[in-house]
mmCIF file of C-alpha atoms and ligand atoms in Angstrom:
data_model
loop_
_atom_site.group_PDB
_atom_site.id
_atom_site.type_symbol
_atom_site.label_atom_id
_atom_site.label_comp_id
_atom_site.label_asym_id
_atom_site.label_seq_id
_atom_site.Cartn_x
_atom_site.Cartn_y
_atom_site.Cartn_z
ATOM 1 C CA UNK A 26 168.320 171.058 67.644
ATOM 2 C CA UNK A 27 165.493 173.529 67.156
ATOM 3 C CA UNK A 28 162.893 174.905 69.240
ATOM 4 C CA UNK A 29 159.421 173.930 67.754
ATOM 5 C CA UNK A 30 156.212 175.761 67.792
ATOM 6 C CA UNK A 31 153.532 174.652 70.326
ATOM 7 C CA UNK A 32 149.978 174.100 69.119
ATOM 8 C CA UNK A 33 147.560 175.628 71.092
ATOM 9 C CA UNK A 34 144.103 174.280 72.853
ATOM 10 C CA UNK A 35 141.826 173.951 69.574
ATOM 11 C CA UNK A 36 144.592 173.040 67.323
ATOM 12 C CA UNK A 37 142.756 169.519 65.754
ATOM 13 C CA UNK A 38 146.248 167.824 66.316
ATOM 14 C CA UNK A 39 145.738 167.671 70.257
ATOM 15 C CA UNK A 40 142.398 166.234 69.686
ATOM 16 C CA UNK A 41 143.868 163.420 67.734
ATOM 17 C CA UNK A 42 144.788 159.835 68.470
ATOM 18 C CA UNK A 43 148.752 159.543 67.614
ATOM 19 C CA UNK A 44 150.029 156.842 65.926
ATOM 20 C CA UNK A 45 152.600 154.310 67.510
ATOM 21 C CA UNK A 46 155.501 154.529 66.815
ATOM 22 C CA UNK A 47 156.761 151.520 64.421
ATOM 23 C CA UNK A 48 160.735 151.964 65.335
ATOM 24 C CA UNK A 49 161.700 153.957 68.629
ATOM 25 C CA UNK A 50 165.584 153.745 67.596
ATOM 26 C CA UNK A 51 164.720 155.453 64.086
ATOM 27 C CA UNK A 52 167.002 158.768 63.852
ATOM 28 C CA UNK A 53 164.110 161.098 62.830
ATOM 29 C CA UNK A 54 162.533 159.790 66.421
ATOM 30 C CA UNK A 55 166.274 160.647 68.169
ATOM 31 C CA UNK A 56 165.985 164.269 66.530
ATOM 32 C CA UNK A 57 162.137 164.606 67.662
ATOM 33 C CA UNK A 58 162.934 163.832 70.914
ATOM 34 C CA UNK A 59 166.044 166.287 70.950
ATOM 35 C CA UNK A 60 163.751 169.207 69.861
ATOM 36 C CA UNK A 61 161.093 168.326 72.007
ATOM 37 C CA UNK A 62 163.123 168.694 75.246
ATOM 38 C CA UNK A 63 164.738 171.137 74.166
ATOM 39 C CA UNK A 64 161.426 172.883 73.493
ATOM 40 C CA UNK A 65 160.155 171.611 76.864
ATOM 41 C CA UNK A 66 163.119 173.278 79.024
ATOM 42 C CA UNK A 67 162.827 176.767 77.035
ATOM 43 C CA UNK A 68 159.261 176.662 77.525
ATOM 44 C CA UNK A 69 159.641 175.984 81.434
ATOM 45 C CA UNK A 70 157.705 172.651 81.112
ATOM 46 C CA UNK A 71 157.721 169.281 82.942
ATOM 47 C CA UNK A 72 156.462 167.850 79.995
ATOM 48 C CA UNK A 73 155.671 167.555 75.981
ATOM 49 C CA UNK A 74 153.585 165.193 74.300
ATOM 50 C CA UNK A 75 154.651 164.722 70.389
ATOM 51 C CA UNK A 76 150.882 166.268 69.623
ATOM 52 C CA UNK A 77 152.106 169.315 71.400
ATOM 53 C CA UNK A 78 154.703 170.534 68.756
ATOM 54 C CA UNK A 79 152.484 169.263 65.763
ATOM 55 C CA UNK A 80 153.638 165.274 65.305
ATOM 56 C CA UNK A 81 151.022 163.369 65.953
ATOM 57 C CA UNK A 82 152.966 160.026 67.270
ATOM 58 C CA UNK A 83 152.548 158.301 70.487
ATOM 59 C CA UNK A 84 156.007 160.346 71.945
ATOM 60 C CA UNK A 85 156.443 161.778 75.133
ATOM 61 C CA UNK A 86 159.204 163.509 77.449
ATOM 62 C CA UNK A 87 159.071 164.591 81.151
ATOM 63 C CA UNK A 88 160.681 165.209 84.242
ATOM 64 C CA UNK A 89 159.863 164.836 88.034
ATOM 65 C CA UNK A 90 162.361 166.848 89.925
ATOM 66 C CA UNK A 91 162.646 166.305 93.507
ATOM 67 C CA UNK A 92 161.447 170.244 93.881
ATOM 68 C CA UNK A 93 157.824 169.246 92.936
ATOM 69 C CA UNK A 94 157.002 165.977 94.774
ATOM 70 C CA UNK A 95 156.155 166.156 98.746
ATOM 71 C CA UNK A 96 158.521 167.414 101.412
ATOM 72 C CA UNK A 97 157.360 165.046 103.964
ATOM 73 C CA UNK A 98 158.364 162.096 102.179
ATOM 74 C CA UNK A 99 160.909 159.713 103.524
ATOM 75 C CA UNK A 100 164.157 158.561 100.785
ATOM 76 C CA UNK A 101 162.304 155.541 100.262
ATOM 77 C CA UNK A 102 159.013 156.952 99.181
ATOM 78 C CA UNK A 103 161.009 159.669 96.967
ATOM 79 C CA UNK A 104 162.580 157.042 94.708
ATOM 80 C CA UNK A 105 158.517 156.854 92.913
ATOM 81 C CA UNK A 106 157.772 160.158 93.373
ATOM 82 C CA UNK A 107 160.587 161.835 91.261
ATOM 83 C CA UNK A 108 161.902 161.115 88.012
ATOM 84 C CA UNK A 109 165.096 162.461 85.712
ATOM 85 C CA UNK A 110 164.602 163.511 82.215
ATOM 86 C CA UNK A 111 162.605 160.177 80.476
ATOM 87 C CA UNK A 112 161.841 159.434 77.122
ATOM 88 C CA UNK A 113 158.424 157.456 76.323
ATOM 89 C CA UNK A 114 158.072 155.970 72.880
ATOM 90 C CA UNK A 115 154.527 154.202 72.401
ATOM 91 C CA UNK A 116 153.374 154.448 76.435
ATOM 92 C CA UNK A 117 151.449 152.080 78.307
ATOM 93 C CA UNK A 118 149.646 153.019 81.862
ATOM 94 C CA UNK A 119 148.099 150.926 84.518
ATOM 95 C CA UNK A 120 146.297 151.598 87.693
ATOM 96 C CA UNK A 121 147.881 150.656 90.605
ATOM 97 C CA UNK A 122 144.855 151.831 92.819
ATOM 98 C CA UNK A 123 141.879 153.494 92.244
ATOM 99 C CA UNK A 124 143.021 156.018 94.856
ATOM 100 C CA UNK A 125 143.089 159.548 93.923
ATOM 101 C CA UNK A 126 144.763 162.309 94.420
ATOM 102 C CA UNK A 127 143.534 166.057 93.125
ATOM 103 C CA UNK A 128 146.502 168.660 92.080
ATOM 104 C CA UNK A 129 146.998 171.770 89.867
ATOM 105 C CA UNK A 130 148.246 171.441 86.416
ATOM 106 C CA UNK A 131 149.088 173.814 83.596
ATOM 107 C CA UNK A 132 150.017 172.762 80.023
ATOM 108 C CA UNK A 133 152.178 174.601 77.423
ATOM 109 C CA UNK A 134 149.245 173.999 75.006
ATOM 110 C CA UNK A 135 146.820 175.853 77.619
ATOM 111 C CA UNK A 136 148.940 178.742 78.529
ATOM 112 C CA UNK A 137 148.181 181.106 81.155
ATOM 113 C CA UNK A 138 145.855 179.026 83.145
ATOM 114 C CA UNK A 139 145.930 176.021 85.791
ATOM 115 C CA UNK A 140 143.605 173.425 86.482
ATOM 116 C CA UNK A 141 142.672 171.515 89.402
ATOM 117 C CA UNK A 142 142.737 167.828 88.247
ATOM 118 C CA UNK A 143 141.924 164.384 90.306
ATOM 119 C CA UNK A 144 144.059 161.512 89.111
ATOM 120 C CA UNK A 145 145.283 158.265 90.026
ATOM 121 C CA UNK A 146 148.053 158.854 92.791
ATOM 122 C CA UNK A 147 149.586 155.204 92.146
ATOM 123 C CA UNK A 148 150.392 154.116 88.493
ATOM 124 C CA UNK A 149 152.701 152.073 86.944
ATOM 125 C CA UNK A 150 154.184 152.239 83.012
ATOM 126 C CA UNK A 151 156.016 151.048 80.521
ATOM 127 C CA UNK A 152 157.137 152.211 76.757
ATOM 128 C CA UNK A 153 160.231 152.060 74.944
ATOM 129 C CA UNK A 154 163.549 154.407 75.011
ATOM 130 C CA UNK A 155 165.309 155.951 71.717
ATOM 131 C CA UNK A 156 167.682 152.621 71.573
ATOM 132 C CA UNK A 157 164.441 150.981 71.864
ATOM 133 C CA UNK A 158 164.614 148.822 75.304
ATOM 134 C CA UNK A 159 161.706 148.336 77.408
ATOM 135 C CA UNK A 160 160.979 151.038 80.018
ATOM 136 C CA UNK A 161 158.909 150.045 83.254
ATOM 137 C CA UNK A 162 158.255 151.717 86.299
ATOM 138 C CA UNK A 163 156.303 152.457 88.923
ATOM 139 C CA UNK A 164 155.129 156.417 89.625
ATOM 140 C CA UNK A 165 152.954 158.261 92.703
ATOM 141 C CA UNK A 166 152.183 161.803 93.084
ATOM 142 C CA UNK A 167 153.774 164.365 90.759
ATOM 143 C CA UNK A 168 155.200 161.666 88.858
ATOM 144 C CA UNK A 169 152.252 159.962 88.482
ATOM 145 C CA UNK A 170 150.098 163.042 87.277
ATOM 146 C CA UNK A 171 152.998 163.791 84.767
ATOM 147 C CA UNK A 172 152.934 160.804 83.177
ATOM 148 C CA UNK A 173 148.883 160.500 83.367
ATOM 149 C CA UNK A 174 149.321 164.054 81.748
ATOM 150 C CA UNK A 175 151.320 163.982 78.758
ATOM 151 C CA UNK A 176 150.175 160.095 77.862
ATOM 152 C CA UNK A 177 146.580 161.899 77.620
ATOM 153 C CA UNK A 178 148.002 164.310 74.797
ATOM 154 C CA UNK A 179 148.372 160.868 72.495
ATOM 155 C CA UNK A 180 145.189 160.335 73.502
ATOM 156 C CA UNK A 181 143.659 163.465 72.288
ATOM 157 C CA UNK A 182 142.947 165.029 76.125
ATOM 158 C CA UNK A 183 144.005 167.990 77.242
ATOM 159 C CA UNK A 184 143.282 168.462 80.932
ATOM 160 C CA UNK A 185 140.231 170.349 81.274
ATOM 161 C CA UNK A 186 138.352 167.249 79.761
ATOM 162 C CA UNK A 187 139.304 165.814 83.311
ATOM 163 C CA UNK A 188 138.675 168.403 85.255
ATOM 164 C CA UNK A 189 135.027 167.463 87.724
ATOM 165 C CA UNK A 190 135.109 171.279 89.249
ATOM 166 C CA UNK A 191 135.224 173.862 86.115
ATOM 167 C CA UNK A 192 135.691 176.705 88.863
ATOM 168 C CA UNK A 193 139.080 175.365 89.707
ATOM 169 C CA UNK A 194 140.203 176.223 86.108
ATOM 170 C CA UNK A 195 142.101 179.776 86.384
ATOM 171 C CA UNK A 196 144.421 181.985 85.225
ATOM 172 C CA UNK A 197 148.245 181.486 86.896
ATOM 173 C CA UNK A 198 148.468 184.928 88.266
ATOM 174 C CA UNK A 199 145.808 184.307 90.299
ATOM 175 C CA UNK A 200 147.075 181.120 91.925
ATOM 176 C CA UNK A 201 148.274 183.034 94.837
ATOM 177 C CA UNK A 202 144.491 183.226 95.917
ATOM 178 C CA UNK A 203 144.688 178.867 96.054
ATOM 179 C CA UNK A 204 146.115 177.167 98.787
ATOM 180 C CA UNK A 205 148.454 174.595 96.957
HETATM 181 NI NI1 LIG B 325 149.981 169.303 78.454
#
């Protein structure tokens, strides 16, 4: 296991497509994989795109812990809103409904600043895991935005490209001035 580098916003390889992946049980995936998460939890992350530490391929991990989705929610509702620690090989995303749903983001490539993005709230998706079965679920809030999030990386987006307010892009320390 290693902890990799993390390109930064201007870096050509996060404006790239990535490349599918042709065989998501392959052992050089397996070791990405292990160095990207373990890059992610040093780095404090939710997330990392295969882009993000320099290999362009269509890669991602993330997490949803319960801490970040909604209080209000009942058990039910919870079970979309959260996710554990997921590998993505080669990701697919749908729209479950064009409603959506605005939230800050940050991005170990954009460090030091937050964004306030609009995405799809509702989303379903589907890729491959590193034994290379099918993946498929359904994702709202936190979850959702996660997902939406790192799939962009493979897609060459970082997340001021979605942003439709450019004064809602700040540094973190001044959050505290931003109702959540
Ligand atoms: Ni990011």
């Amino acid at each position: 296991m290693a902890i990799l580098k993390i390109a930064r916003m201007g870096h050509p390889v996060l404006a790239q497509i990535a490349q599918p992946v042709a065989n998501p049980a392959a052992p050089e995936i397996r070791r990405l994989v292990s160095d990207m998460v373990e890059t992610m939890i040093d780095a404090n992350g939710a997330g990392l795109a295969a882009p993000q530490v320099h290999v362009p391929l269509r890669v991602v991990v993330f997490q949803a812990p319960d801490g970040r989705s909604d209080p209000g929610l009942s058990e039910e509702e919870r079970f979309d809103h959260t996710a554990p620690l997921t590998v993505l090989v080669n990701p697919e995303i749908e729209i479950v409904s064009p409603q959506l749903e605005g939230g800050w983001e940050g991005c170990l490539s954009v460090p030091g600043l937050r964004g306030y993005v609009e995405r799809p709230f509702h989303i379903r998706y589907r890729g491959f895991d590193l034994e290379g079965k099918p993946v498929a679920r359904t994702a709202k809030g936190f979850h959702a935005r996660v997902v939406q999030h790192e799939c962009d990386h493979l897609d060459g987006r970082l997340y001021p490209s979605r942003m439709s307010d450019l004064g809602k892009l700040i540094f973190e320390s001044e959050a505290k001035h931003w109702a959540s």
